[in-house]
Structure formats: structure tokens, C-alpha cells
Amino acid sequence: MTGVFVVGSINQDFVLSVERRPDPGETVTDAQLSKGNGGKGANQAAAAALLGADVKLLGRVGDDGLGQPLVEALADKGVDTSLIQAAPDWSTGTAFITVTPDGENAITVAPGANRSLSPDDIDEALGSIGGARVLVAQMEVPPEVVLRAVEVATRQGTRALVNLAPPTRVARELLEKVDPIVVNEHEAAFLLENDVEGVDGALSAAPELLALGPKSVVITLGGNGAVFSDGASAKHVASPEVEVVDTTGAGDAFVGALAVQLARAASLEDAVAYAVRAGAAAVTKEGAQGALPTPETLEAF
């Protein structure tokens, strides 16, 4: 049985390290360029695999020179890549990431072949989804693909975890099947159409998010850890203090770790505590997949 089945994006990251981001109309020079493997789907699949889960990823790359090395890198991390195909006449997804010295990032994504996934691709993977304990999906692939994946998963008894990133309008029928929905403060505010700030804001927002339909909710808070609720009461899990180098992969490390623990039948509280440690570990290194922690790394946190 596959522990974690991921439906999601695969991107080539281009990372610019700069002293500060340019203002509108301004040019900033002396940036340092590096490349990395990314895409929320790929990152979360790699995060789960590095933490010991049996992981399969359904995704698409382009028929260009960028895609195949990304797939090979995932396989090297232990991800089953048998359901990843090159989409004819599509370019591989790309992300352009600006990182400042405080570790904060700004990201612009050109989705490319990630948009070529269709609900039919989900139907063809029905057996693999049904054989998994946890489905993980994000919103860098078409929303109708995520909805079909969640429908297929829950129909077959597979727990559906959806990371609403980037924030996207989704049908209530999707929200009602999700367990949990994972959002950060901005994504929570998008869903609620109201500001959500800090621990207190997240504790107040959790029951409001549950009222939208999901069986459980997790709100990530960066250096402040995370808030979660499964209907009883909302609780806060603090993050260990670390020196922040780059926050690019933190959210995906969190989601991958959360999925691993849920696939192992951990309680939501224990799974969130583990995921908070994984997210903290990820910000101590540069890049997305290159910063993902292993079990040995987490022992220090």
C-alpha cells in the first residue's frame, strides 16, 4: 500500500538572492542566480519520501530539456515517478523566486505543463489513489483536477489533505471532503474574506474555517508554528527557534511531514507537532527540495 499519493506541480526554480526587492519601475543589480528543483507537488512528495513514507506522485513536465532532470531527482529521493509524463507541446513549469537576506521570499510561477493535468488523468490513477492512506493535493494544478482527486480518494477511504496554495476559489463539495485543509494566514484570510494574523487570529479563524465544511483545519504561522482544530477546540503548536536562511520550502516540508504522520495513523495534534519541526528545519537551509529534512535532521529539533 502506498502511504502517500501526491497530485501536484513540478517546477524548475530560478532563485535570485538580492539585498532587497525592487520597487515598481526600479532595477536592482548584483543579484545571485541559482537553480533548484521545485513545484509544490514535487516538494511535498520529496518531503514525505525523505521522511520515510512510500510516496507516488502524479504530475506533468514539459517536453523540453528541463523536465526529465526534475523527474530523475525525485526518483533519487525515493518518490515513485511512474505516473509522471512529459506533456507534448508544453513547457515545464517554472518558478522565479526572490529571496532577501532575512530569508523571506516572493514567488512568481509560470505553470506550464502543470496545467495539462486533467480529471481523466485522475480516473486513470484510481487504483493507486485508492491504495494510498493519504492523498495530498495543492492548487498549482487545475482546480477540477484537485476536486476529482479528492472525490476519488474519499470514495475509496483515502484521507484527503488539501493545501490551498496558492489561494484559489474551490467548491464547497471539495471542502466538505477534506481532512484536513492546510492554509497559511494569507490563505485563511482569502477563504474567510477577513484578516487572519498571528496565533490569536488563527485560533479565532479555525472554527470559522471548519464551518466551511472541512473535517479538520491546520493554519501554518511561519515562525509561530501552527494552529489546528478537528472540531473540538483549536490548539496552538509552537515552533522551535531557528536561524532563518530561506523560507521557500518551509510550507511544503510541513505538508509532507504532516501527510507522513497521518499516513501512520498519528493524531492530528501529533502530526502537526512533527510537521512544525519539519518546517523549522527547512528554513535553516537554502532552496526548496535541497532544504527538506530527513528523520536524522529532525532529531536536532
PDB file of C-alpha atoms in Angstrom:
ATOM      1  CA  MET A   1       0.000   0.000   0.000  1.00  0.00           C
ATOM      2  CA  THR A   2       1.259   3.480  -0.921  1.00  0.00           C
ATOM      3  CA  GLY A   3       1.393   5.622   2.190  1.00  0.00           C
ATOM      4  CA  VAL A   4       1.075   8.991   0.447  1.00  0.00           C
ATOM      5  CA  PHE A   5      -0.267   9.742  -3.041  1.00  0.00           C
ATOM      6  CA  VAL A   6       0.502  13.270  -4.256  1.00  0.00           C
ATOM      7  CA  VAL A   7      -1.227  15.091  -7.105  1.00  0.00           C
ATOM      8  CA  GLY A   8       0.609  18.269  -7.904  1.00  0.00           C
ATOM      9  CA  SER A   9       3.060  20.512  -9.659  1.00  0.00           C
ATOM     10  CA  ILE A  10       6.643  20.013 -10.769  1.00  0.00           C
ATOM     11  CA  ASN A  11       8.692  23.149 -11.437  1.00  0.00           C
ATOM     12  CA  GLN A  12      12.173  24.311 -12.256  1.00  0.00           C
ATOM     13  CA  ASP A  13      13.038  27.013  -9.720  1.00  0.00           C
ATOM     14  CA  PHE A  14      15.180  30.033 -10.588  1.00  0.00           C
ATOM     15  CA  VAL A  15      16.247  31.718  -7.365  1.00  0.00           C
ATOM     16  CA  LEU A  16      17.513  35.300  -7.154  1.00  0.00           C
ATOM     17  CA  SER A  17      19.249  36.250  -3.906  1.00  0.00           C
ATOM     18  CA  VAL A  18      19.041  40.043  -3.542  1.00  0.00           C
ATOM     19  CA  GLU A  19      19.708  42.641  -0.879  1.00  0.00           C
ATOM     20  CA  ARG A  20      16.186  43.989  -1.374  1.00  0.00           C
ATOM     21  CA  ARG A  21      13.300  43.633  -3.791  1.00  0.00           C
ATOM     22  CA  PRO A  22      12.936  46.381  -6.426  1.00  0.00           C
ATOM     23  CA  ASP A  23      10.186  48.940  -6.149  1.00  0.00           C
ATOM     24  CA  PRO A  24       7.830  49.252  -9.149  1.00  0.00           C
ATOM     25  CA  GLY A  25       9.783  50.523 -12.142  1.00  0.00           C
ATOM     26  CA  GLU A  26      13.145  50.086 -10.392  1.00  0.00           C
ATOM     27  CA  THR A  27      16.070  47.857 -11.384  1.00  0.00           C
ATOM     28  CA  VAL A  28      18.129  46.151  -8.679  1.00  0.00           C
ATOM     29  CA  THR A  29      21.505  44.692  -9.690  1.00  0.00           C
ATOM     30  CA  ASP A  30      24.110  42.367  -8.111  1.00  0.00           C
ATOM     31  CA  ALA A  31      21.621  39.512  -7.622  1.00  0.00           C
ATOM     32  CA  GLN A  32      22.968  35.964  -7.334  1.00  0.00           C
ATOM     33  CA  LEU A  33      21.188  33.372  -9.513  1.00  0.00           C
ATOM     34  CA  SER A  34      20.825  29.702  -8.652  1.00  0.00           C
ATOM     35  CA  LYS A  35      18.582  26.900  -9.866  1.00  0.00           C
ATOM     36  CA  GLY A  36      16.679  24.322  -7.862  1.00  0.00           C
ATOM     37  CA  ASN A  37      14.023  21.647  -8.136  1.00  0.00           C
ATOM     38  CA  GLY A  38      10.576  22.766  -7.070  1.00  0.00           C
ATOM     39  CA  GLY A  39       6.821  22.807  -7.510  1.00  0.00           C
ATOM     40  CA  LYS A  40       4.569  22.282  -4.510  1.00  0.00           C
ATOM     41  CA  GLY A  41       3.592  18.785  -5.568  1.00  0.00           C
ATOM     42  CA  ALA A  42       7.172  17.705  -6.140  1.00  0.00           C
ATOM     43  CA  ASN A  43       8.388  19.361  -2.942  1.00  0.00           C
ATOM     44  CA  GLN A  44       5.711  17.756  -0.792  1.00  0.00           C
ATOM     45  CA  ALA A  45       6.248  14.353  -2.367  1.00  0.00           C
ATOM     46  CA  ALA A  46      10.001  14.632  -1.815  1.00  0.00           C
ATOM     47  CA  ALA A  47       9.464  15.799   1.772  1.00  0.00           C
ATOM     48  CA  ALA A  48       7.308  12.778   2.561  1.00  0.00           C
ATOM     49  CA  ALA A  49       9.692  10.343   0.850  1.00  0.00           C
ATOM     50  CA  LEU A  50      12.750  11.704   2.676  1.00  0.00           C
ATOM     51  CA  LEU A  51      10.890  11.192   5.958  1.00  0.00           C
ATOM     52  CA  GLY A  52      10.383   7.528   5.160  1.00  0.00           C
ATOM     53  CA  ALA A  53       6.959   7.323   3.512  1.00  0.00           C
ATOM     54  CA  ASP A  54       6.095   5.245   0.450  1.00  0.00           C
ATOM     55  CA  VAL A  55       5.183   8.044  -1.993  1.00  0.00           C
ATOM     56  CA  LYS A  56       3.789   8.177  -5.526  1.00  0.00           C
ATOM     57  CA  LEU A  57       3.433  11.439  -7.485  1.00  0.00           C
ATOM     58  CA  LEU A  58       1.051  12.164 -10.349  1.00  0.00           C
ATOM     59  CA  GLY A  59       2.256  15.176 -12.316  1.00  0.00           C
ATOM     60  CA  ARG A  60       3.363  16.551 -15.661  1.00  0.00           C
ATOM     61  CA  VAL A  61       6.520  18.131 -17.041  1.00  0.00           C
ATOM     62  CA  GLY A  62       7.119  19.642 -20.460  1.00  0.00           C
ATOM     63  CA  ASP A  63       8.743  18.006 -23.462  1.00  0.00           C
ATOM     64  CA  ASP A  64      11.702  20.359 -23.098  1.00  0.00           C
ATOM     65  CA  GLY A  65      15.107  19.930 -21.540  1.00  0.00           C
ATOM     66  CA  LEU A  66      14.013  20.967 -18.056  1.00  0.00           C
ATOM     67  CA  GLY A  67      11.551  18.235 -17.161  1.00  0.00           C
ATOM     68  CA  GLN A  68      13.459  14.954 -17.167  1.00  0.00           C
ATOM     69  CA  PRO A  69      16.174  16.000 -14.679  1.00  0.00           C
ATOM     70  CA  LEU A  70      13.428  17.079 -12.259  1.00  0.00           C
ATOM     71  CA  VAL A  71      11.796  13.652 -12.510  1.00  0.00           C
ATOM     72  CA  GLU A  72      15.120  11.877 -12.022  1.00  0.00           C
ATOM     73  CA  ALA A  73      15.848  13.964  -8.936  1.00  0.00           C
ATOM     74  CA  LEU A  74      12.511  12.929  -7.431  1.00  0.00           C
ATOM     75  CA  ALA A  75      13.240   9.279  -8.109  1.00  0.00           C
ATOM     76  CA  ASP A  76      16.606   9.701  -6.407  1.00  0.00           C
ATOM     77  CA  LYS A  77      14.772  10.903  -3.290  1.00  0.00           C
ATOM     78  CA  GLY A  78      12.622   7.773  -3.236  1.00  0.00           C
ATOM     79  CA  VAL A  79       9.484   9.058  -4.976  1.00  0.00           C
ATOM     80  CA  ASP A  80       7.658   6.666  -7.323  1.00  0.00           C
ATOM     81  CA  THR A  81       7.601   8.675 -10.565  1.00  0.00           C
ATOM     82  CA  SER A  82       5.829   6.115 -12.763  1.00  0.00           C
ATOM     83  CA  LEU A  83       2.777   8.386 -13.176  1.00  0.00           C
ATOM     84  CA  ILE A  84       4.774  11.452 -14.277  1.00  0.00           C
ATOM     85  CA  GLN A  85       4.657  12.075 -18.019  1.00  0.00           C
ATOM     86  CA  ALA A  86       6.037  14.680 -20.411  1.00  0.00           C
ATOM     87  CA  ALA A  87       3.151  16.655 -21.937  1.00  0.00           C
ATOM     88  CA  PRO A  88       3.675  17.243 -25.686  1.00  0.00           C
ATOM     89  CA  ASP A  89       3.999  20.872 -26.740  1.00  0.00           C
ATOM     90  CA  TRP A  90       4.060  22.140 -23.151  1.00  0.00           C
ATOM     91  CA  SER A  91       6.952  23.784 -21.336  1.00  0.00           C
ATOM     92  CA  THR A  92       7.959  22.578 -17.898  1.00  0.00           C
ATOM     93  CA  GLY A  93       6.572  24.686 -15.070  1.00  0.00           C
ATOM     94  CA  THR A  94       8.936  27.348 -13.778  1.00  0.00           C
ATOM     95  CA  ALA A  95       9.097  29.460 -10.631  1.00  0.00           C
ATOM     96  CA  PHE A  96      11.022  32.689 -10.203  1.00  0.00           C
ATOM     97  CA  ILE A  97      11.901  33.210  -6.546  1.00  0.00           C
ATOM     98  CA  THR A  98      13.368  36.341  -4.989  1.00  0.00           C
ATOM     99  CA  VAL A  99      14.992  35.815  -1.588  1.00  0.00           C
ATOM    100  CA  THR A 100      16.168  38.648   0.658  1.00  0.00           C
ATOM    101  CA  PRO A 101      18.781  38.400   3.459  1.00  0.00           C
ATOM    102  CA  ASP A 102      16.090  37.890   6.123  1.00  0.00           C
ATOM    103  CA  GLY A 103      15.105  34.653   4.376  1.00  0.00           C
ATOM    104  CA  GLU A 104      11.744  35.923   3.142  1.00  0.00           C
ATOM    105  CA  ASN A 105      10.738  35.093  -0.411  1.00  0.00           C
ATOM    106  CA  ALA A 106       8.468  36.313  -3.193  1.00  0.00           C
ATOM    107  CA  ILE A 107       7.495  33.805  -5.886  1.00  0.00           C
ATOM    108  CA  THR A 108       6.079  34.115  -9.401  1.00  0.00           C
ATOM    109  CA  VAL A 109       5.089  30.877 -11.149  1.00  0.00           C
ATOM    110  CA  ALA A 110       4.612  30.057 -14.841  1.00  0.00           C
ATOM    111  CA  PRO A 111       2.651  26.776 -14.507  1.00  0.00           C
ATOM    112  CA  GLY A 112       3.339  25.346 -17.954  1.00  0.00           C
ATOM    113  CA  ALA A 113       2.706  21.595 -18.164  1.00  0.00           C
ATOM    114  CA  ASN A 114       1.195  21.504 -14.687  1.00  0.00           C
ATOM    115  CA  ARG A 115      -1.966  22.895 -16.307  1.00  0.00           C
ATOM    116  CA  SER A 116      -2.137  19.939 -18.692  1.00  0.00           C
ATOM    117  CA  LEU A 117      -3.308  17.539 -15.967  1.00  0.00           C
ATOM    118  CA  SER A 118      -6.972  16.630 -16.362  1.00  0.00           C
ATOM    119  CA  PRO A 119      -9.657  14.792 -14.386  1.00  0.00           C
ATOM    120  CA  ASP A 120      -9.193  11.884 -16.814  1.00  0.00           C
ATOM    121  CA  ASP A 121      -5.646  11.508 -15.501  1.00  0.00           C
ATOM    122  CA  ILE A 122      -7.102  11.121 -12.014  1.00  0.00           C
ATOM    123  CA  ASP A 123      -9.516   8.449 -13.201  1.00  0.00           C
ATOM    124  CA  GLU A 124      -6.651   6.519 -14.765  1.00  0.00           C
ATOM    125  CA  ALA A 125      -4.839   6.591 -11.414  1.00  0.00           C
ATOM    126  CA  LEU A 126      -7.899   5.459  -9.466  1.00  0.00           C
ATOM    127  CA  GLY A 127      -6.315   2.240  -8.232  1.00  0.00           C
ATOM    128  CA  SER A 128      -3.182   3.958  -6.964  1.00  0.00           C
ATOM    129  CA  ILE A 129      -5.170   6.647  -5.165  1.00  0.00           C
ATOM    130  CA  GLY A 130      -7.429   4.080  -3.534  1.00  0.00           C
ATOM    131  CA  GLY A 131      -4.399   2.112  -2.411  1.00  0.00           C
ATOM    132  CA  ALA A 132      -2.950   5.072  -0.504  1.00  0.00           C
ATOM    133  CA  ARG A 133      -3.607   6.074   3.081  1.00  0.00           C
ATOM    134  CA  VAL A 134      -3.401   9.826   2.413  1.00  0.00           C
ATOM    135  CA  LEU A 135      -3.946  11.905  -0.724  1.00  0.00           C
ATOM    136  CA  VAL A 136      -2.100  15.224  -0.889  1.00  0.00           C
ATOM    137  CA  ALA A 137      -3.044  17.958  -3.359  1.00  0.00           C
ATOM    138  CA  GLN A 138      -2.328  21.654  -3.816  1.00  0.00           C
ATOM    139  CA  MET A 139      -3.642  24.344  -6.151  1.00  0.00           C
ATOM    140  CA  GLU A 140      -0.813  24.629  -8.707  1.00  0.00           C
ATOM    141  CA  VAL A 141      -2.755  22.201 -10.919  1.00  0.00           C
ATOM    142  CA  PRO A 142      -6.287  22.856 -12.268  1.00  0.00           C
ATOM    143  CA  PRO A 143      -8.949  23.041  -9.514  1.00  0.00           C
ATOM    144  CA  GLU A 144     -11.118  20.479 -11.311  1.00  0.00           C
ATOM    145  CA  VAL A 145      -8.236  18.006 -11.054  1.00  0.00           C
ATOM    146  CA  VAL A 146      -7.987  18.549  -7.307  1.00  0.00           C
ATOM    147  CA  LEU A 147     -11.744  18.118  -6.912  1.00  0.00           C
ATOM    148  CA  ARG A 148     -11.753  14.856  -8.856  1.00  0.00           C
ATOM    149  CA  ALA A 149      -8.757  13.583  -6.873  1.00  0.00           C
ATOM    150  CA  VAL A 150     -10.480  14.348  -3.576  1.00  0.00           C
ATOM    151  CA  GLU A 151     -13.717  12.716  -4.760  1.00  0.00           C
ATOM    152  CA  VAL A 152     -11.888   9.568  -5.871  1.00  0.00           C
ATOM    153  CA  ALA A 153      -9.868   9.411  -2.668  1.00  0.00           C
ATOM    154  CA  THR A 154     -12.723   9.821  -0.211  1.00  0.00           C
ATOM    155  CA  ARG A 155     -14.938   7.404  -2.147  1.00  0.00           C
ATOM    156  CA  GLN A 156     -12.287   4.742  -1.606  1.00  0.00           C
ATOM    157  CA  GLY A 157     -11.492   5.516   2.020  1.00  0.00           C
ATOM    158  CA  THR A 158      -8.289   7.505   1.412  1.00  0.00           C
ATOM    159  CA  ARG A 159      -7.851  10.553   3.632  1.00  0.00           C
ATOM    160  CA  ALA A 160      -7.682  13.778   1.585  1.00  0.00           C
ATOM    161  CA  LEU A 161      -5.293  16.551   2.626  1.00  0.00           C
ATOM    162  CA  VAL A 162      -5.525  19.710   0.517  1.00  0.00           C
ATOM    163  CA  ASN A 163      -3.061  22.575   0.800  1.00  0.00           C
ATOM    164  CA  LEU A 164      -4.931  25.612  -0.539  1.00  0.00           C
ATOM    165  CA  ALA A 165      -1.803  27.168  -2.015  1.00  0.00           C
ATOM    166  CA  PRO A 166      -1.873  29.357  -3.933  1.00  0.00           C
ATOM    167  CA  PRO A 167      -5.267  30.547  -2.648  1.00  0.00           C
ATOM    168  CA  THR A 168      -7.992  29.521  -5.083  1.00  0.00           C
ATOM    169  CA  ARG A 169     -11.782  29.546  -5.039  1.00  0.00           C
ATOM    170  CA  VAL A 170     -12.947  25.961  -4.573  1.00  0.00           C
ATOM    171  CA  ALA A 171     -16.346  24.318  -4.406  1.00  0.00           C
ATOM    172  CA  ARG A 172     -17.909  23.600  -1.022  1.00  0.00           C
ATOM    173  CA  GLU A 173     -18.236  19.973  -2.098  1.00  0.00           C
ATOM    174  CA  LEU A 174     -14.444  19.813  -2.101  1.00  0.00           C
ATOM    175  CA  LEU A 175     -14.113  21.479   1.297  1.00  0.00           C
ATOM    176  CA  GLU A 176     -16.606  19.054   2.819  1.00  0.00           C
ATOM    177  CA  LYS A 177     -14.422  16.087   1.854  1.00  0.00           C
ATOM    178  CA  VAL A 178     -11.081  17.459   3.051  1.00  0.00           C
ATOM    179  CA  ASP A 179      -9.408  16.230   6.254  1.00  0.00           C
ATOM    180  CA  PRO A 180      -7.508  18.481   6.818  1.00  0.00           C
ATOM    181  CA  ILE A 181      -7.339  21.628   4.774  1.00  0.00           C
ATOM    182  CA  VAL A 182      -3.932  23.286   5.281  1.00  0.00           C
ATOM    183  CA  VAL A 183      -3.611  27.056   4.857  1.00  0.00           C
ATOM    184  CA  ASN A 184      -1.311  29.842   5.955  1.00  0.00           C
ATOM    185  CA  GLU A 185      -2.562  33.159   7.322  1.00  0.00           C
ATOM    186  CA  HIS A 186      -2.994  34.701   3.849  1.00  0.00           C
ATOM    187  CA  GLU A 187      -4.871  31.674   2.507  1.00  0.00           C
ATOM    188  CA  ALA A 188      -7.094  31.553   5.584  1.00  0.00           C
ATOM    189  CA  ALA A 189      -7.897  35.235   5.122  1.00  0.00           C
ATOM    190  CA  PHE A 190      -8.695  34.559   1.453  1.00  0.00           C
ATOM    191  CA  LEU A 191     -11.208  31.865   2.398  1.00  0.00           C
ATOM    192  CA  LEU A 192     -12.819  33.893   5.181  1.00  0.00           C
ATOM    193  CA  GLU A 193     -12.600  37.264   3.432  1.00  0.00           C
ATOM    194  CA  ASN A 194     -11.242  38.662   6.677  1.00  0.00           C
ATOM    195  CA  ASP A 195      -7.791  39.308   8.101  1.00  0.00           C
ATOM    196  CA  VAL A 196      -6.107  36.446   9.952  1.00  0.00           C
ATOM    197  CA  GLU A 197      -2.984  37.491  11.833  1.00  0.00           C
ATOM    198  CA  GLY A 198      -0.848  35.691  14.375  1.00  0.00           C
ATOM    199  CA  VAL A 199      -1.685  32.951  16.838  1.00  0.00           C
ATOM    200  CA  ASP A 200      -4.773  34.638  18.277  1.00  0.00           C
ATOM    201  CA  GLY A 201      -6.128  35.370  14.818  1.00  0.00           C
ATOM    202  CA  ALA A 202      -5.606  31.762  13.750  1.00  0.00           C
ATOM    203  CA  LEU A 203      -7.256  30.404  16.913  1.00  0.00           C
ATOM    204  CA  SER A 204     -10.296  32.558  16.144  1.00  0.00           C
ATOM    205  CA  ALA A 205     -10.265  31.641  12.454  1.00  0.00           C
ATOM    206  CA  ALA A 206     -10.113  27.864  12.955  1.00  0.00           C
ATOM    207  CA  PRO A 207     -13.799  27.359  13.847  1.00  0.00           C
ATOM    208  CA  GLU A 208     -14.821  29.703  11.052  1.00  0.00           C
ATOM    209  CA  LEU A 209     -12.842  27.625   8.570  1.00  0.00           C
ATOM    210  CA  LEU A 210     -14.401  24.434   9.914  1.00  0.00           C
ATOM    211  CA  ALA A 211     -17.821  25.979   9.309  1.00  0.00           C
ATOM    212  CA  LEU A 212     -16.970  25.992   5.594  1.00  0.00           C
ATOM    213  CA  GLY A 213     -17.066  22.196   5.596  1.00  0.00           C
ATOM    214  CA  PRO A 214     -13.679  20.542   6.178  1.00  0.00           C
ATOM    215  CA  LYS A 215     -13.400  17.867   8.852  1.00  0.00           C
ATOM    216  CA  SER A 216     -10.224  19.444  10.204  1.00  0.00           C
ATOM    217  CA  VAL A 217      -8.086  22.505   9.598  1.00  0.00           C
ATOM    218  CA  VAL A 218      -4.415  23.424  10.020  1.00  0.00           C
ATOM    219  CA  ILE A 219      -3.211  27.030   9.831  1.00  0.00           C
ATOM    220  CA  THR A 220       0.542  27.471   9.458  1.00  0.00           C
ATOM    221  CA  LEU A 221       2.097  30.551  11.057  1.00  0.00           C
ATOM    222  CA  GLY A 222       5.726  30.540   9.973  1.00  0.00           C
ATOM    223  CA  GLY A 223       7.976  31.114  12.968  1.00  0.00           C
ATOM    224  CA  ASN A 224       4.955  30.994  15.269  1.00  0.00           C
ATOM    225  CA  GLY A 225       4.258  27.327  14.491  1.00  0.00           C
ATOM    226  CA  ALA A 226       0.717  26.267  13.622  1.00  0.00           C
ATOM    227  CA  VAL A 227      -2.861  26.166  14.861  1.00  0.00           C
ATOM    228  CA  PHE A 228      -5.101  23.168  14.270  1.00  0.00           C
ATOM    229  CA  SER A 229      -8.616  22.025  15.024  1.00  0.00           C
ATOM    230  CA  ASP A 230     -10.643  18.915  14.295  1.00  0.00           C
ATOM    231  CA  GLY A 231     -13.894  20.235  15.691  1.00  0.00           C
ATOM    232  CA  ALA A 232     -13.337  20.152  19.436  1.00  0.00           C
ATOM    233  CA  SER A 233     -11.166  23.170  20.171  1.00  0.00           C
ATOM    234  CA  ALA A 234      -8.376  24.972  18.376  1.00  0.00           C
ATOM    235  CA  LYS A 235      -4.853  24.455  19.700  1.00  0.00           C
ATOM    236  CA  HIS A 236      -1.514  26.104  19.036  1.00  0.00           C
ATOM    237  CA  VAL A 237       1.776  24.271  18.476  1.00  0.00           C
ATOM    238  CA  ALA A 238       4.834  26.500  18.885  1.00  0.00           C
ATOM    239  CA  SER A 239       7.850  26.267  16.596  1.00  0.00           C
ATOM    240  CA  PRO A 240      11.426  25.801  17.811  1.00  0.00           C
ATOM    241  CA  GLU A 241      13.577  28.902  17.429  1.00  0.00           C
ATOM    242  CA  VAL A 242      15.965  28.626  14.489  1.00  0.00           C
ATOM    243  CA  GLU A 243      18.179  30.873  12.402  1.00  0.00           C
ATOM    244  CA  VAL A 244      16.225  31.595   9.219  1.00  0.00           C
ATOM    245  CA  VAL A 245      18.156  31.282   5.950  1.00  0.00           C
ATOM    246  CA  ASP A 246      15.399  30.757   3.361  1.00  0.00           C
ATOM    247  CA  THR A 247      11.674  30.177   3.901  1.00  0.00           C
ATOM    248  CA  THR A 248      10.998  28.896   0.364  1.00  0.00           C
ATOM    249  CA  GLY A 249      10.492  25.219   1.220  1.00  0.00           C
ATOM    250  CA  ALA A 250       9.060  25.523   4.718  1.00  0.00           C
ATOM    251  CA  GLY A 251       5.386  25.137   3.852  1.00  0.00           C
ATOM    252  CA  ASP A 252       5.987  22.131   1.631  1.00  0.00           C
ATOM    253  CA  ALA A 253       8.207  20.475   4.255  1.00  0.00           C
ATOM    254  CA  PHE A 254       5.352  20.995   6.722  1.00  0.00           C
ATOM    255  CA  VAL A 255       2.721  19.451   4.451  1.00  0.00           C
ATOM    256  CA  GLY A 256       4.903  16.479   3.512  1.00  0.00           C
ATOM    257  CA  ALA A 257       5.685  15.748   7.151  1.00  0.00           C
ATOM    258  CA  LEU A 258       2.034  16.140   8.132  1.00  0.00           C
ATOM    259  CA  ALA A 259       0.997  13.644   5.460  1.00  0.00           C
ATOM    260  CA  VAL A 260       3.625  11.140   6.627  1.00  0.00           C
ATOM    261  CA  GLN A 261       2.341  11.152  10.180  1.00  0.00           C
ATOM    262  CA  LEU A 262      -1.319  10.988   9.165  1.00  0.00           C
ATOM    263  CA  ALA A 263      -0.486   8.027   6.936  1.00  0.00           C
ATOM    264  CA  ARG A 264       0.999   6.389  10.030  1.00  0.00           C
ATOM    265  CA  ALA A 265      -2.313   6.953  11.848  1.00  0.00           C
ATOM    266  CA  ALA A 266      -0.933   9.629  14.186  1.00  0.00           C
ATOM    267  CA  SER A 267      -3.366  12.004  15.849  1.00  0.00           C
ATOM    268  CA  LEU A 268      -3.758  15.403  14.214  1.00  0.00           C
ATOM    269  CA  GLU A 269      -2.036  17.028  17.186  1.00  0.00           C
ATOM    270  CA  ASP A 270       0.990  14.736  16.984  1.00  0.00           C
ATOM    271  CA  ALA A 271       1.136  15.099  13.203  1.00  0.00           C
ATOM    272  CA  VAL A 272       1.085  18.908  13.425  1.00  0.00           C
ATOM    273  CA  ALA A 273       3.809  18.921  16.086  1.00  0.00           C
ATOM    274  CA  TYR A 274       6.007  16.778  13.834  1.00  0.00           C
ATOM    275  CA  ALA A 275       5.247  18.972  10.808  1.00  0.00           C
ATOM    276  CA  VAL A 276       6.133  22.155  12.717  1.00  0.00           C
ATOM    277  CA  ARG A 277       9.578  20.708  13.421  1.00  0.00           C
ATOM    278  CA  ALA A 278       9.998  19.805   9.740  1.00  0.00           C
ATOM    279  CA  GLY A 279       9.058  23.319   8.654  1.00  0.00           C
ATOM    280  CA  ALA A 280      11.506  24.827  11.124  1.00  0.00           C
ATOM    281  CA  ALA A 281      14.297  22.565   9.887  1.00  0.00           C
ATOM    282  CA  ALA A 282      13.621  23.539   6.263  1.00  0.00           C
ATOM    283  CA  VAL A 283      14.198  27.264   6.815  1.00  0.00           C
ATOM    284  CA  THR A 284      17.750  26.675   8.042  1.00  0.00           C
ATOM    285  CA  LYS A 285      18.989  25.841   4.533  1.00  0.00           C
ATOM    286  CA  GLU A 286      18.708  27.420   1.098  1.00  0.00           C
ATOM    287  CA  GLY A 287      16.262  26.238  -1.566  1.00  0.00           C
ATOM    288  CA  ALA A 288      13.154  24.100  -1.620  1.00  0.00           C
ATOM    289  CA  GLN A 289      13.904  20.403  -2.125  1.00  0.00           C
ATOM    290  CA  GLY A 290      17.516  20.900  -1.101  1.00  0.00           C
ATOM    291  CA  ALA A 291      16.389  22.075   2.343  1.00  0.00           C
ATOM    292  CA  LEU A 292      13.958  19.249   3.085  1.00  0.00           C
ATOM    293  CA  PRO A 293      14.762  17.418   6.325  1.00  0.00           C
ATOM    294  CA  THR A 294      15.409  13.734   6.990  1.00  0.00           C
ATOM    295  CA  PRO A 295      14.443  11.907  10.198  1.00  0.00           C
ATOM    296  CA  GLU A 296      18.025  12.339  11.387  1.00  0.00           C
ATOM    297  CA  THR A 297      17.793  16.101  10.835  1.00  0.00           C
ATOM    298  CA  LEU A 298      14.587  16.337  12.844  1.00  0.00           C
ATOM    299  CA  GLU A 299      16.213  14.718  15.865  1.00  0.00           C
ATOM    300  CA  ALA A 300      18.000  18.028  16.427  1.00  0.00           C
ATOM    301  CA  PHE A 301      14.667  19.878  16.574  1.00  0.00           C
TER     302      PHE A 301
END
